[in-house]
Amino acid sequence: MYDFANSGYTTVVLTTVFSTYFVGVVAGGADWATLAWTAALSVSYLAVMLTMPTLGARADARAAKRRLLFTSTVGCIAGTLLLTQVGPGAIWLALLAIVISNYCYSVGESAVASFLPELAAPQALGKVSGWGWGFGYFGGMLALGVALFIVTRAEGAGQTAAQYVPWIMLAVACHFGLSALPSFLMLRERTVPHAQVGGATTGMLRRLAQSWRDTREHFPEFRKLLMCGACYQAGISVVITLAAVYAEQVMNFDMPRIMMLVFVVNIAAAVGALTFGAVQDRIGHRKALAITLVGWIVMVLTAYAAVTVEVFWVAAGLAGLCMGTSQSAGRAMTGALAPAGRLAEFFALWTFALQLAAVVGPLSYGIVTWVTDGNHRLAILTTGLFFVGGLLLLSRIDFRLGLEQRLEGAAVRQQ
């Protein structure tokens, strides 16, 4: 249910409505608008990178993963409500609200992921992760459906985006709050408070350095997974945050068609997550992720070559399938290699890798469009390099050895 709840934020705010609204209306279509949007997201991701390892370590030590999930949810909803006050020219208010809401969303995403190894058997991590992602995409489609209803009614009445977008932001906030209630009413904290090695109150940078050093000494395969995830997730973050901008700028899609595009992506992603989750448990997480990265490379080449709407729709379907499978596989691999008793901390490291990717990916896309006078095709082509790099780094991971290191590390910790 939490995946169902928070997907509405990413689908409507980051991917579809507010991203295009900011570039086209708030910033007036300025040349620097895409770069400003990606820069704001990068600031929020950078803040997560610096704070999440400490937050995760404290949550483990104090058995407070559920509390962290609750506070981050309230923060994301508050930031989304702040977006309702953004009109044309309110650039700094928009950027501030995006930084706040996206930071809290990312913290909550890490917190909820850390519950996965407690809820699923080791041989079913991929399947349960796939259930969550699949159900999440349906939540995104519900929020997007409500947004499409608001847009259709408003445009039929002659209203502008500045008049109806605030109502969409209000709807997203309500969807998030109501759908997250079952998680807070039913989800239990299964860990118990314990002493944290190095202290849970260690400074942010020191805590981050200590956790990173620990992966080098005791969990090197997990460390390789972090580097692999940081690489390929940079490409995924481009698709999530800039797909609507690309459709508008290159394919000349209007808002209703952009929403239908995201519907197609979410449907394909739900199918990929729900069906491929069980498959990856059978064929192995590493092989499953490799297949999806090859699919991402094919998608990028298809989108780059698309000069007709039909070909672009094919690329959108491929992006959805790959998104559902790769995100589910990444979370499952993290859950399989994270040592017991340090789940929030190690999922925080995974979140650090994802946020690093979310900084590098969209920012590199924005820089390419800026220096090439808006060449979005070249920007999407360069995005493919992230998936190629992820595939190369994945080939270096010994998953079986990583499982042994996980057990050895947990035993040393108990001693």
Short mmCIF file of N, CA, C and O in Angstrom, two decimals, residues 210-276:
data_model
loop_
_atom_site.label_atom_id
_atom_site.label_comp_id
_atom_site.label_asym_id
_atom_site.label_seq_id
_atom_site.Cartn_x
_atom_site.Cartn_y
_atom_site.Cartn_z
N GLN A 210 32.15 5.78 7.21
CA GLN A 210 32.30 4.55 7.97
C GLN A 210 31.54 3.40 7.31
O GLN A 210 32.05 2.28 7.20
N SER A 211 30.31 3.66 6.86
CA SER A 211 29.52 2.62 6.21
C SER A 211 30.16 2.20 4.89
O SER A 211 30.22 1.01 4.57
N TRP A 212 30.65 3.18 4.13
CA TRP A 212 31.29 2.87 2.86
C TRP A 212 32.57 2.06 3.08
O TRP A 212 32.85 1.11 2.36
N ARG A 213 33.33 2.41 4.10
CA ARG A 213 34.56 1.67 4.43
C ARG A 213 34.22 0.25 4.87
O ARG A 213 34.95 -0.71 4.56
N ASP A 214 33.12 0.09 5.56
CA ASP A 214 32.70 -1.23 6.02
C ASP A 214 32.36 -2.14 4.85
O ASP A 214 32.63 -3.34 4.88
N THR A 215 31.75 -1.59 3.82
CA THR A 215 31.44 -2.41 2.64
C THR A 215 32.72 -2.88 1.95
O THR A 215 32.78 -3.99 1.43
N ARG A 216 33.75 -2.04 1.98
CA ARG A 216 35.01 -2.43 1.36
C ARG A 216 35.68 -3.56 2.13
O ARG A 216 36.23 -4.49 1.53
N GLU A 217 35.61 -3.53 3.45
CA GLU A 217 36.30 -4.52 4.28
C GLU A 217 35.53 -5.83 4.42
O GLU A 217 36.14 -6.90 4.47
N HIS A 218 34.18 -5.73 4.50
CA HIS A 218 33.40 -6.92 4.82
C HIS A 218 32.36 -7.30 3.75
O HIS A 218 31.95 -8.46 3.70
N PHE A 219 31.95 -6.36 2.91
CA PHE A 219 30.89 -6.65 1.94
C PHE A 219 31.27 -6.09 0.56
O PHE A 219 30.56 -5.25 0.00
N PRO A 220 32.39 -6.56 -0.02
CA PRO A 220 32.84 -5.99 -1.30
C PRO A 220 31.88 -6.22 -2.46
O PRO A 220 31.80 -5.39 -3.37
N GLU A 221 31.14 -7.34 -2.46
CA GLU A 221 30.19 -7.58 -3.55
C GLU A 221 29.01 -6.61 -3.45
O GLU A 221 28.49 -6.16 -4.47
N PHE A 222 28.60 -6.30 -2.22
CA PHE A 222 27.55 -5.30 -2.05
C PHE A 222 28.06 -3.94 -2.53
O PHE A 222 27.30 -3.17 -3.12
N ARG A 223 29.31 -3.66 -2.29
CA ARG A 223 29.92 -2.42 -2.75
C ARG A 223 29.87 -2.32 -4.28
O ARG A 223 29.58 -1.27 -4.85
N LYS A 224 30.16 -3.45 -4.95
CA LYS A 224 30.07 -3.48 -6.41
C LYS A 224 28.64 -3.24 -6.87
O LYS A 224 28.40 -2.57 -7.89
N LEU A 225 27.67 -3.80 -6.12
CA LEU A 225 26.26 -3.58 -6.46
C LEU A 225 25.90 -2.10 -6.36
O LEU A 225 25.15 -1.58 -7.19
N LEU A 226 26.44 -1.42 -5.35
CA LEU A 226 26.18 0.01 -5.20
C LEU A 226 26.70 0.78 -6.41
O LEU A 226 26.01 1.68 -6.93
N MET A 227 27.89 0.45 -6.88
CA MET A 227 28.46 1.16 -8.02
C MET A 227 27.67 0.86 -9.29
O MET A 227 27.42 1.75 -10.12
N CYS A 228 27.25 -0.40 -9.44
CA CYS A 228 26.44 -0.78 -10.59
C CYS A 228 25.10 -0.03 -10.57
O CYS A 228 24.66 0.53 -11.58
N GLY A 229 24.46 -0.01 -9.39
CA GLY A 229 23.17 0.66 -9.27
C GLY A 229 23.28 2.15 -9.54
O GLY A 229 22.41 2.73 -10.21
N ALA A 230 24.34 2.79 -9.04
CA ALA A 230 24.53 4.22 -9.27
C ALA A 230 24.65 4.52 -10.76
O ALA A 230 24.19 5.57 -11.22
N CYS A 231 25.23 3.60 -11.51
CA CYS A 231 25.43 3.83 -12.94
C CYS A 231 24.12 3.67 -13.72
O CYS A 231 23.68 4.61 -14.39
N TYR A 232 23.48 2.53 -13.63
CA TYR A 232 22.29 2.33 -14.46
C TYR A 232 21.09 3.13 -13.97
O TYR A 232 20.23 3.53 -14.77
N GLN A 233 21.02 3.40 -12.66
CA GLN A 233 19.90 4.20 -12.17
C GLN A 233 19.99 5.65 -12.64
O GLN A 233 18.98 6.35 -12.67
N ALA A 234 21.18 6.11 -13.02
CA ALA A 234 21.30 7.45 -13.59
C ALA A 234 20.47 7.55 -14.87
O ALA A 234 19.82 8.57 -15.13
N GLY A 235 20.51 6.50 -15.67
CA GLY A 235 19.69 6.49 -16.88
C GLY A 235 18.21 6.41 -16.57
O GLY A 235 17.39 7.09 -17.20
N ILE A 236 17.85 5.57 -15.60
CA ILE A 236 16.43 5.44 -15.23
C ILE A 236 15.89 6.76 -14.70
O ILE A 236 14.75 7.15 -15.00
N SER A 237 16.69 7.47 -13.91
CA SER A 237 16.24 8.74 -13.35
C SER A 237 15.95 9.76 -14.44
O SER A 237 15.08 10.61 -14.29
N VAL A 238 16.69 9.69 -15.55
CA VAL A 238 16.41 10.57 -16.68
C VAL A 238 15.02 10.29 -17.23
O VAL A 238 14.23 11.21 -17.49
N VAL A 239 14.71 9.01 -17.42
CA VAL A 239 13.40 8.63 -17.97
C VAL A 239 12.28 9.05 -17.03
O VAL A 239 11.25 9.58 -17.46
N ILE A 240 12.47 8.84 -15.72
CA ILE A 240 11.42 9.17 -14.75
C ILE A 240 11.15 10.67 -14.71
O ILE A 240 9.99 11.11 -14.69
N THR A 241 12.20 11.47 -14.69
CA THR A 241 12.03 12.91 -14.46
C THR A 241 11.86 13.72 -15.74
O THR A 241 11.34 14.84 -15.69
N LEU A 242 12.27 13.18 -16.90
CA LEU A 242 12.28 13.99 -18.11
C LEU A 242 11.54 13.38 -19.29
O LEU A 242 11.59 13.93 -20.39
N ALA A 243 10.83 12.28 -19.08
CA ALA A 243 10.09 11.67 -20.18
C ALA A 243 9.04 12.62 -20.74
O ALA A 243 8.87 12.75 -21.97
N ALA A 244 8.31 13.29 -19.85
CA ALA A 244 7.27 14.20 -20.31
C ALA A 244 7.87 15.40 -21.03
O ALA A 244 7.33 15.88 -22.04
N VAL A 245 8.99 15.91 -20.52
CA VAL A 245 9.66 17.04 -21.17
C VAL A 245 10.13 16.64 -22.57
O VAL A 245 9.98 17.39 -23.54
N TYR A 246 10.69 15.44 -22.69
CA TYR A 246 11.14 14.95 -24.00
C TYR A 246 9.96 14.82 -24.96
O TYR A 246 10.04 15.23 -26.13
N ALA A 247 8.85 14.26 -24.48
CA ALA A 247 7.67 14.09 -25.33
C ALA A 247 7.13 15.44 -25.80
O ALA A 247 6.70 15.58 -26.95
N GLU A 248 7.17 16.43 -24.93
CA GLU A 248 6.66 17.75 -25.29
C GLU A 248 7.61 18.47 -26.25
O GLU A 248 7.17 19.03 -27.27
N GLN A 249 8.90 18.43 -25.96
CA GLN A 249 9.86 19.21 -26.74
C GLN A 249 10.20 18.56 -28.08
O GLN A 249 10.45 19.28 -29.06
N VAL A 250 10.24 17.22 -28.14
CA VAL A 250 10.67 16.53 -29.36
C VAL A 250 9.49 16.03 -30.18
O VAL A 250 9.45 16.20 -31.40
N MET A 251 8.50 15.44 -29.50
CA MET A 251 7.36 14.85 -30.21
C MET A 251 6.14 15.76 -30.25
O MET A 251 5.11 15.39 -30.80
N ASN A 252 6.23 16.94 -29.62
CA ASN A 252 5.15 17.93 -29.61
C ASN A 252 3.86 17.40 -28.99
O ASN A 252 2.75 17.69 -29.47
N PHE A 253 3.98 16.63 -27.92
CA PHE A 253 2.81 16.12 -27.21
C PHE A 253 2.20 17.24 -26.37
O PHE A 253 2.92 18.03 -25.75
N ASP A 254 0.85 17.29 -26.33
CA ASP A 254 0.17 18.18 -25.40
C ASP A 254 -0.05 17.43 -24.09
O ASP A 254 0.28 16.25 -23.96
N MET A 255 -0.63 18.11 -23.08
CA MET A 255 -0.76 17.51 -21.75
C MET A 255 -1.59 16.22 -21.75
O MET A 255 -1.16 15.22 -21.15
N PRO A 256 -2.77 16.16 -22.40
CA PRO A 256 -3.52 14.89 -22.39
C PRO A 256 -2.73 13.74 -23.02
O PRO A 256 -2.78 12.61 -22.52
N ARG A 257 -2.01 14.01 -24.11
CA ARG A 257 -1.23 12.94 -24.75
C ARG A 257 -0.05 12.53 -23.88
O ARG A 257 0.34 11.35 -23.85
N ILE A 258 0.55 13.49 -23.18
CA ILE A 258 1.63 13.15 -22.25
C ILE A 258 1.10 12.23 -21.15
O ILE A 258 1.76 11.25 -20.77
N MET A 259 -0.09 12.53 -20.65
CA MET A 259 -0.68 11.69 -19.61
C MET A 259 -0.96 10.29 -20.14
O MET A 259 -0.73 9.29 -19.45
N MET A 260 -1.45 10.19 -21.36
CA MET A 260 -1.67 8.86 -21.95
C MET A 260 -0.36 8.12 -22.14
O MET A 260 -0.29 6.91 -21.96
N LEU A 261 0.68 8.86 -22.48
CA LEU A 261 2.01 8.25 -22.62
C LEU A 261 2.45 7.64 -21.30
O LEU A 261 2.93 6.49 -21.25
N VAL A 262 2.28 8.38 -20.22
CA VAL A 262 2.70 7.88 -18.90
C VAL A 262 1.82 6.72 -18.47
O VAL A 262 2.26 5.80 -17.77
N PHE A 263 0.53 6.73 -18.87
CA PHE A 263 -0.34 5.58 -18.62
C PHE A 263 0.26 4.32 -19.25
O PHE A 263 0.33 3.26 -18.61
N VAL A 264 0.67 4.43 -20.50
CA VAL A 264 1.25 3.28 -21.20
C VAL A 264 2.51 2.80 -20.48
O VAL A 264 2.72 1.60 -20.27
N VAL A 265 3.36 3.74 -20.08
CA VAL A 265 4.60 3.39 -19.38
C VAL A 265 4.28 2.68 -18.07
O VAL A 265 4.91 1.66 -17.72
N ASN A 266 3.30 3.18 -17.31
CA ASN A 266 2.95 2.57 -16.03
C ASN A 266 2.32 1.20 -16.19
O ASN A 266 2.58 0.29 -15.39
N ILE A 267 1.48 1.04 -17.19
CA ILE A 267 0.88 -0.29 -17.43
C ILE A 267 1.97 -1.31 -17.77
O ILE A 267 2.00 -2.42 -17.23
N ALA A 268 2.87 -0.92 -18.67
CA ALA A 268 3.97 -1.82 -19.03
C ALA A 268 4.86 -2.10 -17.84
O ALA A 268 5.33 -3.23 -17.64
N ALA A 269 5.11 -1.08 -17.01
CA ALA A 269 5.95 -1.27 -15.83
C ALA A 269 5.30 -2.21 -14.83
O ALA A 269 5.97 -3.04 -14.20
N ALA A 270 3.99 -2.08 -14.65
CA ALA A 270 3.28 -2.97 -13.73
C ALA A 270 3.35 -4.41 -14.21
O ALA A 270 3.59 -5.34 -13.43
N VAL A 271 3.15 -4.60 -15.51
CA VAL A 271 3.25 -5.95 -16.08
C VAL A 271 4.65 -6.51 -15.87
O VAL A 271 4.84 -7.66 -15.45
N GLY A 272 5.67 -5.68 -16.13
CA GLY A 272 7.05 -6.13 -15.95
C GLY A 272 7.37 -6.49 -14.52
O GLY A 272 7.98 -7.53 -14.24
N ALA A 273 6.94 -5.65 -13.57
CA ALA A 273 7.25 -5.90 -12.16
C ALA A 273 6.53 -7.14 -11.64
O ALA A 273 7.10 -7.96 -10.92
N LEU A 274 5.25 -7.28 -11.98
CA LEU A 274 4.45 -8.39 -11.46
C LEU A 274 4.85 -9.73 -12.05
O LEU A 274 4.85 -10.75 -11.35
N THR A 275 5.18 -9.76 -13.33
CA THR A 275 5.50 -11.02 -13.98
C THR A 275 6.97 -11.40 -13.84
O THR A 275 7.31 -12.58 -13.71
N PHE A 276 7.85 -10.41 -13.87
CA PHE A 276 9.28 -10.69 -13.87
C PHE A 276 9.83 -10.92 -12.47
O PHE A 276 10.92 -11.48 -12.32
#
